[in-house]
Amino acid sequence: MSGELLMGGQSLDVADLCVILTYFVIIIGIGIFASCVSKRNTVQGYFLAGRNMNWFLVGASLFVSNIGSEHFVGLAGSGAAGGIGVGAWELNALMLLQLLGWVFIPVYIASGICTMPEYLERRFGGKRLRVYLATLTLIIYCLTKISVNLYSGALFIQQAIGWPLYTSVTLLVCLTGLLTVTGGLTVVMYTDSMQALLMVSGALYLTIQGFLQIGGYYEMKEQYMQTTPNLTYIELQYNITINESDSCIPKPREDSFKMLKDVTDDEMPWLGFLLGQTPSSIWYWCTDQVIVQRALAAKSLSHAQGGTLLAGFIKILPIYIMVMPGMISRVLFTDDLVCIPGEHCMQLCGSAAGCTNLAYPRLVLGVMPSGARGLMMAVMIAALMSDLDSIFNSASTIFTLDLWKRFRKAASNTELMVVGRIFIVALIIISIAWVPIILQFQGGQLFFYIQEVTNYISPPIAAIFLTGILWKGCTEKGAFYGGLCGSALGLARLVTIFLYTPPICGEEDLRPAFLSKFHYMYYSAMLFFVTIIVAVAVSHFTKQPDKDLSRLTYWTRYDESPSMKQIELNPMNGDGKNGDVITNKETGKGDFENNPMLKKETVDEPTDEEIENEMSRWRSIGCGIFRFVCGIRKEGDTSDEPEVVFPTLYQRSREKVLLTAGLVVIMGAGIFLYIFWSV
């Protein structure tokens, strides 16, 4: 292509390519720096960044771990298709992040857990809940989160550069995996911070350019309501006969600028959203390993709560920098995005369901100047990589500590390090192998299915965690059978939606009323409450075992635990300052004995002959590289031996006042925006 890469009618010039190259250099540089300063040779250092992250790194990583390429493509596409309503998910997240910071994280920190399945085992006892949740989480990561990110990221790259989809995805997945394998969560959080700044600044720039092109918000609002297909142009260009009275001709909804809609609305019923979508969001923001792992890496409770506040404030932006750009794109490029479902859409973009998923890439290619196109290309790469590295690291954590450690109880620190990294490599292989399967789905359907699937799987999990944290009377049998009933009902509907796919506009809806008349948000609410009812009922009829619940529920988070000795710093005695971590080299007994994150590793003194043999074996270059990548320390080196590090629950009065004020402001902002966009 003679030095230029075609971009859907435009081209990536030298300035664009330089911006993309600079981005990769900076990210790799940050990754190398973080790898060098992080304690990669300890389980705690690799999986939880040494529990030493400040509020800014926690908040930026929380935001970036959520915002992936599917948000840019999906939110903008939904904005182009239906208006501002999809922004309700972002405002919901804004408030539930504070539920994580003020209710869930204090319990997680107090209990000393590292993974979500581990908390269930500590709280309820037994093994089946931990293994079940770990297995289910890994399946969700492999078949939903990774696939959605790969599809949406590859869609943008393919539209923008023209690279073969398989080639671009393979390159990005491998680069992301390399950064995650070598540095662990520390590298992930440092690169996330850089990517958060890049994503927000790039998306803000595009939004401003879009509004300048269209004449401002009120002009966009007026023109959006007039965007309908040019039927004469379509008939001449695509040789299609169209009946002007056809109800399938897409027109803007009258309530396009209303967020929460009528209770019977087929897109965003306000009651269904509040009762049905909230449990799914609680699962994602308060119990999903990808999100919670970032907060657990904070050096103290104050820093964790500060991180959730920062992430909450940033979550206000997607409505304006992702949803509205999609609406702007519909106004500027109506003929490229607004199609009649069926033959016209298939000819226009290769999807019979619709073409609005191309709204964000089309806006980038249509309004951005030279150099800025490269910036937005880097933004999309950042979104894809940030989501994938978060998933890779969290999945590795769950597999290593919840499954591998379960079957290899005597596994050493070194073995866990190697296994965690090998599992990431396996995830990369699975991700690349999943690409041909993604290509068989239509973009709109894939995104729709993933959202709906989440609402059938997650409500029982959210119910179990909420019940366990807020009610001391919940037993292991109650939680297990409650979750089992909820999951069975969710699976029943999940199988049904794949057997009866939704019809394209104009086709007869042959689905049973169970699907067509019962909105999935209301069904999600039913799953949530059924799980709680069964858990409470079974708990009342089963004997509560003699189990110490100290530091395992919200009401007992400050209790003294015989199995965990945690030293709280008192600022009055000069023993440290705000943000200090608590170090205790006594592991205690009980459940903490077998936790590699909470025990001090011992190193046997080797003999002279063993030292000589070991030195000879590791002198080769290949073995040296392997040791660096896997973070394996030299025999006899005890300088970096892992200590037990607990983030402190203690908060100074000034911290509490500032954090509480921030909580009031962010909750007030969320409620105001809900009312503003719904009245």
XYZ file of C-alpha atoms in Angstrom:
679
model
C 0.000 0.000 0.000
C 3.011 2.210 -0.684
C 3.738 3.453 2.793
C 0.122 4.103 3.797
C -2.514 1.944 5.478
C -6.046 2.415 4.210
C -8.584 3.534 6.806
C -12.036 3.148 5.340
C -11.571 5.883 2.746
C -8.742 7.698 4.533
C -5.232 6.622 5.372
C -2.893 6.363 8.317
C -0.048 8.681 7.445
C 3.397 8.933 9.007
C 2.127 11.070 11.917
C -0.533 8.470 12.814
C 1.955 5.620 12.710
C 4.423 7.588 14.856
C 1.749 8.155 17.515
C 0.888 4.430 17.616
C 4.574 3.453 17.756
C 5.212 5.977 20.541
C 2.324 4.500 22.513
C 3.749 0.985 22.296
C 7.212 2.204 23.311
C 5.843 4.059 26.349
C 3.675 1.141 27.488
C 6.512 -1.353 27.139
C 8.822 1.060 28.981
C 6.351 1.408 31.846
C 5.977 -2.372 31.925
C 9.744 -2.905 32.142
C 10.051 -0.280 34.904
C 7.202 -1.798 36.920
C 8.681 -5.286 36.446
C 11.972 -4.108 37.926
C 10.498 -2.336 40.961
C 7.841 -4.939 41.764
C 8.328 -7.960 43.995
C 7.579 -10.423 41.222
C 9.199 -13.315 43.098
C 6.486 -13.485 45.764
C 2.923 -14.696 45.462
C 1.624 -11.546 47.114
C 3.818 -9.276 45.010
C 2.770 -10.922 41.736
C -0.953 -11.365 42.343
C -1.719 -8.372 44.604
C 1.085 -5.900 43.744
C 2.485 -6.264 47.267
C -0.710 -4.635 48.648
C 1.071 -1.304 48.318
C -0.907 0.682 45.702
C -2.108 4.230 46.351
C -5.596 5.578 45.704
C -4.807 7.011 42.266
C -3.408 3.750 40.900
C -6.342 1.820 42.398
C -8.949 4.207 40.959
C -7.385 4.383 37.507
C -7.032 0.605 37.343
C -10.656 0.090 38.455
C -11.857 2.343 35.641
C -9.620 0.898 32.930
C -10.321 -2.703 33.981
C -13.973 -2.018 33.244
C -13.682 0.159 30.137
C -12.593 -2.026 27.267
C -12.858 -1.728 23.525
C -16.378 -3.165 23.734
C -17.438 -0.052 25.661
C -16.248 2.282 22.924
C -17.872 0.164 20.221
C -20.894 -1.032 22.220
C -21.888 2.143 24.090
C -21.464 4.303 20.997
C -23.386 1.765 18.912
C -26.244 1.630 21.410
C -26.251 5.436 21.597
C -26.521 5.620 17.815
C -29.321 3.054 17.768
C -31.441 4.024 20.774
C -30.208 7.222 22.387
C -28.966 8.074 25.863
C -30.630 5.154 27.705
C -27.575 2.873 27.681
C -25.801 5.414 29.920
C -27.830 4.082 32.860
C -25.302 1.250 33.200
C -22.540 3.789 33.815
C -24.466 5.665 36.510
C -25.376 2.373 38.161
C -21.691 1.491 38.282
C -20.845 4.897 39.744
C -22.914 4.126 42.852
C -22.145 0.433 43.215
C -18.422 1.195 43.243
C -19.088 2.912 46.569
C -20.883 -0.205 47.826
C -17.614 -2.006 47.114
C -15.556 0.585 48.989
C -17.745 0.995 52.065
C -19.333 -2.452 52.575
C -17.443 -5.193 50.754
C -13.782 -4.113 50.836
C -13.664 -3.613 54.642
C -14.779 -7.228 55.046
C -12.386 -8.545 52.400
C -9.432 -6.712 53.983
C -10.392 -7.779 57.510
C -10.681 -11.435 56.489
C -7.263 -11.400 54.774
C -8.512 -13.085 51.599
C -6.927 -12.848 48.170
C -9.640 -14.234 45.884
C -13.419 -14.238 45.912
C -13.759 -18.043 46.034
C -11.426 -17.988 49.036
C -13.812 -15.659 50.872
C -16.701 -18.087 50.395
C -14.619 -20.899 51.879
C -13.597 -18.759 54.861
C -17.105 -17.485 55.467
C -19.075 -20.695 55.065
C -16.519 -23.486 55.421
C -16.346 -26.499 53.144
C -14.805 -26.668 49.685
C -17.645 -26.905 47.171
C -18.590 -23.212 47.100
C -14.987 -22.161 46.483
C -14.344 -24.683 43.707
C -17.724 -24.005 42.092
C -17.240 -20.237 41.970
C -13.627 -20.523 40.769
C -14.589 -22.843 37.920
C -17.605 -20.746 36.921
C -15.532 -17.554 36.937
C -12.856 -19.015 34.675
C -15.487 -20.212 32.197
C -17.073 -16.745 32.117
C -13.683 -15.119 31.540
C -12.731 -17.446 28.691
C -16.011 -17.505 26.802
C -17.482 -14.050 27.411
C -15.110 -11.314 28.585
C -12.174 -12.256 26.383
C -14.321 -12.944 23.341
C -16.204 -9.629 23.557
C -12.984 -7.648 23.877
C -11.362 -9.483 20.996
C -14.335 -8.982 18.695
C -14.893 -5.279 19.381
C -11.185 -4.419 19.397
C -10.565 -6.350 16.205
C -13.597 -4.701 14.577
C -12.082 -1.266 15.124
C -8.602 -2.305 13.976
C -9.982 -3.966 10.873
C -12.055 -0.891 9.980
C -9.227 1.516 10.732
C -6.127 -0.157 9.346
C -7.260 -2.977 7.110
C -5.080 -5.580 8.801
C -6.389 -9.156 8.743
C -8.487 -9.556 11.868
C -6.716 -12.740 12.956
C -3.271 -11.117 12.640
C -4.130 -7.966 14.610
C -5.826 -9.855 17.435
C -2.964 -12.345 17.761
C -0.386 -9.553 17.975
C -2.293 -7.597 20.626
C -3.139 -10.634 22.742
C 0.473 -11.808 22.749
C 1.813 -8.362 23.700
C -0.747 -8.034 26.502
C 0.065 -11.501 27.776
C 3.795 -10.725 27.766
C 3.319 -7.657 29.982
C 1.053 -9.573 32.366
C 3.274 -12.674 32.601
C 6.479 -10.785 33.336
C 5.241 -8.307 35.941
C 1.960 -9.431 37.476
C -0.553 -7.006 38.974
C 2.020 -4.266 39.559
C 2.697 -3.953 35.814
C -1.031 -4.180 35.081
C -1.873 -1.323 37.459
C 0.983 0.935 36.318
C 0.086 0.469 32.636
C -3.616 0.864 33.485
C -2.905 4.311 34.926
C -1.174 5.380 31.710
C -3.970 3.908 29.604
C -6.665 5.620 31.703
C -5.142 9.034 30.977
C -4.819 8.156 27.298
C -8.364 6.837 26.933
C -10.030 9.758 28.694
C -7.981 12.441 26.907
C -8.399 10.817 23.479
C -12.138 10.273 23.903
C -12.616 13.846 25.189
C -10.796 15.203 22.156
C -12.990 13.170 19.791
C -16.165 14.310 21.579
C -15.158 17.965 21.326
C -14.343 17.554 17.625
C -17.697 15.860 17.064
C -19.682 18.632 18.745
C -17.726 21.259 16.798
C -18.590 19.464 13.550
C -22.285 19.280 14.394
C -22.741 22.687 16.040
C -23.135 21.817 19.721
C -25.355 19.677 21.958
C -28.730 21.237 21.130
C -28.025 21.036 17.407
C -27.111 17.377 17.837
C -30.313 16.756 19.785
C -32.452 18.330 17.072
C -30.709 16.630 14.159
C -30.590 13.218 15.847
C -34.379 13.043 15.948
C -34.445 13.578 12.162
C -31.977 10.835 11.188
C -33.828 8.318 9.037
C -32.630 6.302 6.022
C -32.722 7.950 2.596
C -35.074 5.450 0.950
C -34.555 6.787 -2.594
C -30.778 6.547 -2.238
C -31.021 3.013 -0.834
C -33.251 1.773 -3.662
C -30.916 3.210 -6.325
C -27.632 2.283 -4.656
C -28.492 -1.215 -3.438
C -31.239 -2.201 -5.910
C -33.719 -2.859 -3.090
C -37.458 -2.205 -3.185
C -38.713 -0.617 0.036
C -42.270 -0.108 1.224
C -42.376 3.349 2.837
C -45.000 2.118 5.318
C -42.651 -0.653 6.488
C -42.485 -0.570 10.290
C -38.883 -1.828 10.167
C -37.540 1.430 8.755
C -35.392 2.615 11.716
C -36.450 5.907 13.214
C -35.196 7.606 16.392
C -37.267 6.753 19.438
C -39.356 9.563 20.856
C -37.725 8.914 24.242
C -34.153 8.804 22.861
C -33.019 11.411 25.389
C -34.671 9.716 28.350
C -32.606 7.252 30.369
C -35.061 5.221 32.470
C -38.260 4.525 30.567
C -41.714 3.087 31.105
C -42.022 -0.001 33.267
C -43.096 -2.083 30.243
C -40.474 -0.704 27.843
C -38.717 -3.429 25.866
C -35.300 -1.750 26.147
C -34.871 0.019 29.501
C -37.815 -0.476 31.922
C -36.950 1.599 34.984
C -38.257 -0.924 37.508
C -36.587 -3.846 35.746
C -33.310 -1.943 35.610
C -33.313 -1.029 39.295
C -34.379 -4.489 40.521
C -32.873 -6.747 37.852
C -29.767 -5.033 36.561
C -28.534 -3.976 40.014
C -27.844 -7.558 41.227
C -25.794 -8.225 38.101
C -23.890 -5.003 38.672
C -23.277 -5.937 42.318
C -21.692 -9.163 41.104
C -19.443 -7.314 38.686
C -18.381 -4.388 40.877
C -18.312 -6.033 44.316
C -17.526 -9.738 43.818
C -15.786 -10.149 40.459
C -12.091 -10.949 40.852
C -10.985 -8.558 38.086
C -12.429 -5.539 39.926
C -11.962 -6.534 43.568
C -8.331 -7.524 43.026
C -7.489 -3.883 42.284
C -9.024 -2.674 45.540
C -7.324 -5.465 47.510
C -3.968 -4.187 46.226
C -4.473 -0.884 48.094
C -2.108 -0.144 50.971
C -4.984 0.702 53.342
C -8.764 0.915 53.552
C -8.548 4.685 53.020
C -6.651 4.217 49.772
C -9.119 1.541 48.619
C -12.075 3.850 49.296
C -10.275 6.763 47.667
C -9.769 4.570 44.609
C -13.479 3.710 44.373
C -14.353 7.408 44.678
C -11.930 8.326 41.885
C -13.252 5.555 39.648
C -16.815 6.683 40.396
C -16.116 10.258 39.327
C -14.466 9.045 36.107
C -17.502 6.817 35.400
C -19.571 9.969 34.848
C -17.624 10.562 31.625
C -18.671 7.586 29.407
C -22.144 9.075 28.878
C -20.524 12.102 27.287
C -17.402 10.617 25.669
C -18.804 7.277 24.422
C -22.616 7.347 24.199
C -22.971 10.859 22.779
C -20.212 10.389 20.153
C -22.282 7.465 18.864
C -25.288 9.778 18.545
C -23.127 12.388 16.800
C -21.880 9.709 14.415
C -25.465 8.810 13.478
C -26.129 12.439 12.573
C -22.957 12.893 10.528
C -22.929 9.496 8.801
C -26.579 8.492 8.602
C -26.243 6.630 5.294
C -23.345 4.542 6.673
C -24.981 3.550 9.973
C -28.782 3.677 9.729
C -29.935 0.695 7.675
C -33.087 -1.325 7.195
C -32.650 -4.724 8.929
C -32.166 -7.579 6.500
C -30.723 -7.329 3.014
C -29.819 -3.642 3.207
C -27.858 -3.988 6.455
C -26.160 -7.124 5.146
C -24.949 -5.295 2.035
C -23.923 -2.207 4.007
C -21.869 -3.760 6.817
C -22.215 -7.541 6.671
C -24.678 -7.821 9.573
C -28.403 -8.297 8.995
C -29.198 -7.010 12.499
C -27.817 -3.483 12.046
C -24.695 -1.374 11.480
C -24.625 0.964 14.481
C -21.666 -0.927 16.010
C -19.536 0.935 13.458
C -20.548 4.336 14.867
C -17.394 5.002 16.899
C -14.853 3.825 14.300
C -16.720 5.788 11.622
C -16.631 8.976 13.700
C -12.897 8.600 14.324
C -12.154 8.131 10.641
C -14.480 10.919 9.600
C -13.613 13.843 11.882
C -10.133 13.284 13.319
C -7.145 15.033 11.685
C -3.763 13.484 10.935
C -1.979 12.354 14.074
C -5.200 12.408 16.085
C -6.389 9.324 14.184
C -3.253 7.584 15.421
C -4.066 8.767 18.955
C -7.540 7.236 18.806
C -6.089 4.068 17.349
C -3.800 3.964 20.378
C -6.829 4.595 22.632
C -8.620 1.550 21.232
C -5.481 -0.556 21.595
C -5.188 0.700 25.178
C -8.804 -0.267 25.896
C -8.337 -3.746 24.466
C -5.031 -4.381 26.227
C -6.153 -3.001 29.593
C -9.196 -5.249 29.743
C -7.269 -8.308 28.607
C -4.345 -7.851 31.005
C -6.815 -7.432 33.893
C -8.622 -10.634 32.925
C -5.379 -12.568 32.404
C -3.986 -11.596 35.816
C -7.218 -12.210 37.719
C -7.875 -15.549 36.013
C -4.319 -16.624 36.814
C -4.844 -15.648 40.455
C -8.030 -17.704 40.754
C -6.600 -20.740 38.983
C -3.372 -20.751 41.002
C -4.731 -20.071 44.494
C -8.219 -21.591 44.302
C -7.744 -24.628 42.060
C -4.059 -25.508 41.718
C -3.355 -24.962 45.420
C -6.411 -27.059 46.199
C -4.973 -30.102 44.417
C -1.300 -29.339 45.169
C -1.407 -28.402 48.832
C 2.364 -28.679 49.199
C 3.105 -26.403 46.235
C 6.043 -24.083 46.876
C 6.148 -20.345 46.241
C 8.258 -20.961 43.107
C 5.820 -23.543 41.755
C 2.874 -21.169 42.195
C 4.777 -18.427 40.350
C 5.507 -20.705 37.399
C 1.997 -22.185 37.284
C 0.397 -18.726 37.345
C 2.434 -17.598 34.361
C 1.920 -20.825 32.418
C -1.839 -20.472 32.893
C -1.722 -16.993 31.337
C 0.038 -18.502 28.319
C -2.753 -21.084 28.122
C -5.358 -18.293 28.232
C -3.574 -16.549 25.360
C -3.752 -19.737 23.272
C -7.465 -20.143 24.086
C -8.078 -16.484 23.202
C -6.442 -16.809 19.798
C -8.248 -20.083 19.111
C -11.560 -18.361 19.957
C -11.171 -15.777 17.155
C -12.548 -17.997 14.332
C -15.596 -18.742 16.503
C -16.180 -15.010 17.045
C -16.196 -14.465 13.288
C -19.257 -16.719 12.984
C -21.380 -14.325 15.060
C -22.889 -11.002 14.114
C -21.504 -8.152 16.147
C -24.806 -6.901 17.485
C -26.006 -10.352 18.483
C -22.754 -11.208 20.226
C -22.844 -8.055 22.323
C -26.523 -8.607 23.152
C -25.998 -12.229 24.119
C -23.077 -11.397 26.423
C -25.113 -8.789 28.311
C -28.059 -11.140 28.689
C -25.927 -14.141 29.631
C -24.392 -12.139 32.474
C -27.842 -11.426 33.887
C -28.639 -15.142 33.997
C -25.409 -16.230 35.703
C -24.481 -13.444 38.096
C -27.569 -12.683 40.289
C -27.246 -15.897 42.378
C -23.563 -15.131 43.014
C -24.391 -11.575 44.127
C -27.139 -12.914 46.403
C -24.770 -15.393 48.082
C -22.129 -12.739 48.790
C -24.653 -10.183 50.053
C -26.323 -12.716 52.331
C -23.010 -13.976 53.678
C -21.631 -10.500 54.394
C -24.783 -8.923 55.853
C -26.360 -11.897 57.696
C -24.413 -13.952 60.213
C -27.102 -16.644 60.262
C -26.551 -17.838 56.690
C -25.130 -21.379 56.632
C -23.031 -23.180 54.034
C -25.962 -25.368 53.009
C -28.231 -22.333 52.696
C -25.754 -20.515 50.472
C -25.034 -23.591 48.352
C -28.630 -24.658 47.732
C -29.765 -21.051 47.241
C -27.091 -20.578 44.599
C -27.940 -23.952 43.069
C -31.623 -23.046 42.639
C -30.812 -19.633 41.204
C -28.211 -21.044 38.809
C -30.580 -23.801 37.634
C -33.276 -21.245 36.778
C -30.744 -19.041 35.051
C -29.338 -21.950 33.048
C -32.837 -22.952 31.938
C -33.456 -19.560 30.371
C -29.896 -19.352 29.039
C -30.299 -22.566 27.066
C -33.665 -21.375 25.789
C -32.379 -18.088 24.343
C -29.827 -19.978 22.278
C -32.506 -22.357 21.014
C -34.890 -19.505 20.135
C -32.906 -16.584 18.708
C -34.692 -13.212 18.519
C -36.200 -12.494 15.082
C -35.009 -9.728 12.782
C -37.535 -6.940 12.339
C -40.260 -8.056 9.954
C -39.987 -11.741 10.870
C -42.587 -13.514 12.974
C -41.609 -13.938 16.613
C -41.870 -17.690 17.231
C -40.297 -17.602 20.665
C -42.388 -18.785 23.653
C -43.944 -16.104 25.842
C -41.438 -17.152 28.498
C -38.864 -15.276 26.397
C -40.740 -12.721 24.313
C -42.994 -11.330 27.085
C -40.780 -11.686 30.171
C -37.985 -9.093 30.012
C -34.603 -10.472 30.998
C -34.128 -7.755 33.647
C -37.255 -8.882 35.484
C -36.094 -12.481 35.171
C -32.745 -11.458 36.642
C -34.554 -9.881 39.612
C -36.468 -13.124 40.102
C -33.220 -15.136 40.185
C -31.744 -12.785 42.781
C -34.684 -12.920 45.175
C -35.274 -16.674 44.731
C -31.654 -17.313 45.693
C -31.980 -15.194 48.844
C -35.308 -16.790 49.846
C -33.962 -20.335 49.441
C -30.728 -19.453 51.277
C -32.639 -17.968 54.226
C -35.134 -20.856 54.372
C -32.495 -23.593 54.237
C -30.327 -21.752 56.783
C -33.218 -21.705 59.257
C -33.644 -25.490 58.956
C -29.953 -26.425 59.076
C -27.680 -26.353 62.069
C -25.211 -23.503 62.220
C -21.772 -25.067 62.769
C -19.515 -23.834 65.541
C -17.642 -21.437 63.292
C -15.883 -18.256 64.292
C -17.197 -15.427 62.084
C -14.805 -12.797 63.401
C -13.706 -10.440 60.600
C -15.832 -12.358 58.077
C -19.045 -10.268 58.024
C -19.765 -6.563 57.900
C -20.890 -6.575 61.535
C -17.791 -8.431 62.787
C -15.117 -6.824 60.617
C -13.369 -5.216 63.600
C -13.552 -8.277 65.875
C -10.438 -9.993 67.171
C -9.832 -13.267 65.378
C -7.918 -16.135 67.008
C -6.682 -17.205 63.577
C -5.395 -13.797 62.510
C -3.332 -11.361 64.537
C -3.374 -7.956 62.946
C -1.504 -5.013 64.477
C -3.323 -1.704 64.077
C -1.119 1.384 63.959
C -1.986 4.200 66.347
C -0.895 7.619 65.061
C -0.640 8.844 68.645
C 2.397 6.659 69.366
C 4.313 7.643 66.237
C 4.309 4.115 64.799
C 3.823 5.156 61.203
C 1.764 7.407 59.084
C -1.243 7.356 56.847
C -1.152 4.642 54.247
C 1.376 2.417 56.052
C 0.787 -1.277 55.631
C 0.612 -3.602 58.578
C 3.301 -6.254 58.722
C 3.030 -9.299 60.905
C 5.470 -12.149 60.545
C 3.402 -14.528 62.639
C 1.116 -16.505 60.452
C -1.214 -17.688 63.156
C -3.014 -21.002 62.809
C -6.156 -22.493 61.433
C -7.240 -21.593 57.896
C -4.244 -19.301 57.362
C -1.700 -22.095 57.667
C -2.042 -23.191 54.064
C -2.398 -19.753 52.476
C 0.792 -18.943 50.523
C -0.113 -15.249 50.630
C -0.141 -15.218 54.444
C 2.912 -17.216 55.408
C 6.596 -16.530 55.525
C 8.588 -18.657 53.144
C 11.542 -20.522 54.602
C 14.667 -21.398 52.639
C 16.732 -24.434 53.627
C 20.476 -23.836 53.754
C 22.011 -25.707 50.778
C 25.247 -27.677 50.955
C 28.396 -26.583 49.068
C 27.902 -29.324 46.514
C 24.293 -28.308 45.934
C 25.337 -24.689 45.476
C 27.932 -25.662 42.868
C 25.465 -27.828 40.970
C 22.824 -25.115 41.109
C 25.190 -22.438 39.821
C 26.234 -24.629 36.912
C 22.646 -25.415 36.010
C 21.495 -21.794 35.889
C 24.484 -20.313 34.064
C 22.950 -20.728 30.659
C 21.275 -17.680 29.112
C 17.980 -19.471 28.528
C 17.608 -20.449 32.170
C 18.492 -16.938 33.260
C 15.738 -15.474 31.105
C 13.299 -18.021 32.465
C 14.167 -17.080 36.051
C 13.642 -13.382 35.309
C 10.304 -13.894 33.568
C 8.972 -16.161 36.299
C 10.431 -14.112 39.154
C 12.307 -17.047 40.687
C 14.865 -15.887 43.244
C 18.264 -17.481 43.742
C 18.662 -20.206 46.303
C 19.777 -18.790 49.633
C 18.616 -15.250 48.829
C 16.293 -14.256 51.651
C 16.313 -10.518 51.041
C 12.946 -10.579 49.333
C 11.224 -13.262 51.358
C 7.502 -12.572 51.472
C 6.104 -11.163 54.661
C 2.505 -11.142 55.729
C 1.146 -7.749 54.711
C -2.311 -6.633 55.798
C -3.767 -3.310 54.638
C -4.905 -1.456 57.744
C -8.559 -0.823 58.570
C -7.570 2.089 60.783
C -8.574 5.516 59.444
C -7.667 8.921 60.832
C -10.518 11.319 61.579
C -9.431 13.633 58.755
C -9.468 10.727 56.292
C -12.955 9.710 57.341
C -14.276 13.247 56.927
C -12.757 13.674 53.451
C -13.867 10.250 52.253
C -17.387 10.682 53.639
C -17.673 14.071 51.935
C -16.551 12.487 48.666
C -19.108 9.704 49.141
C -21.940 12.205 49.629
C -20.881 14.173 46.537
C -20.568 11.157 44.233
C -23.874 9.607 45.363
C -25.610 12.946 44.996
C -24.159 13.368 41.504
C -25.381 9.899 40.498
C -28.917 10.506 41.762
C -29.041 13.941 40.116
C -27.928 12.563 36.735
C -30.487 9.737 36.926
C -33.263 12.274 37.563
C -31.923 14.759 34.986
C -31.859 12.195 32.170
C -35.094 10.422 33.153
C -37.604 13.216 33.790
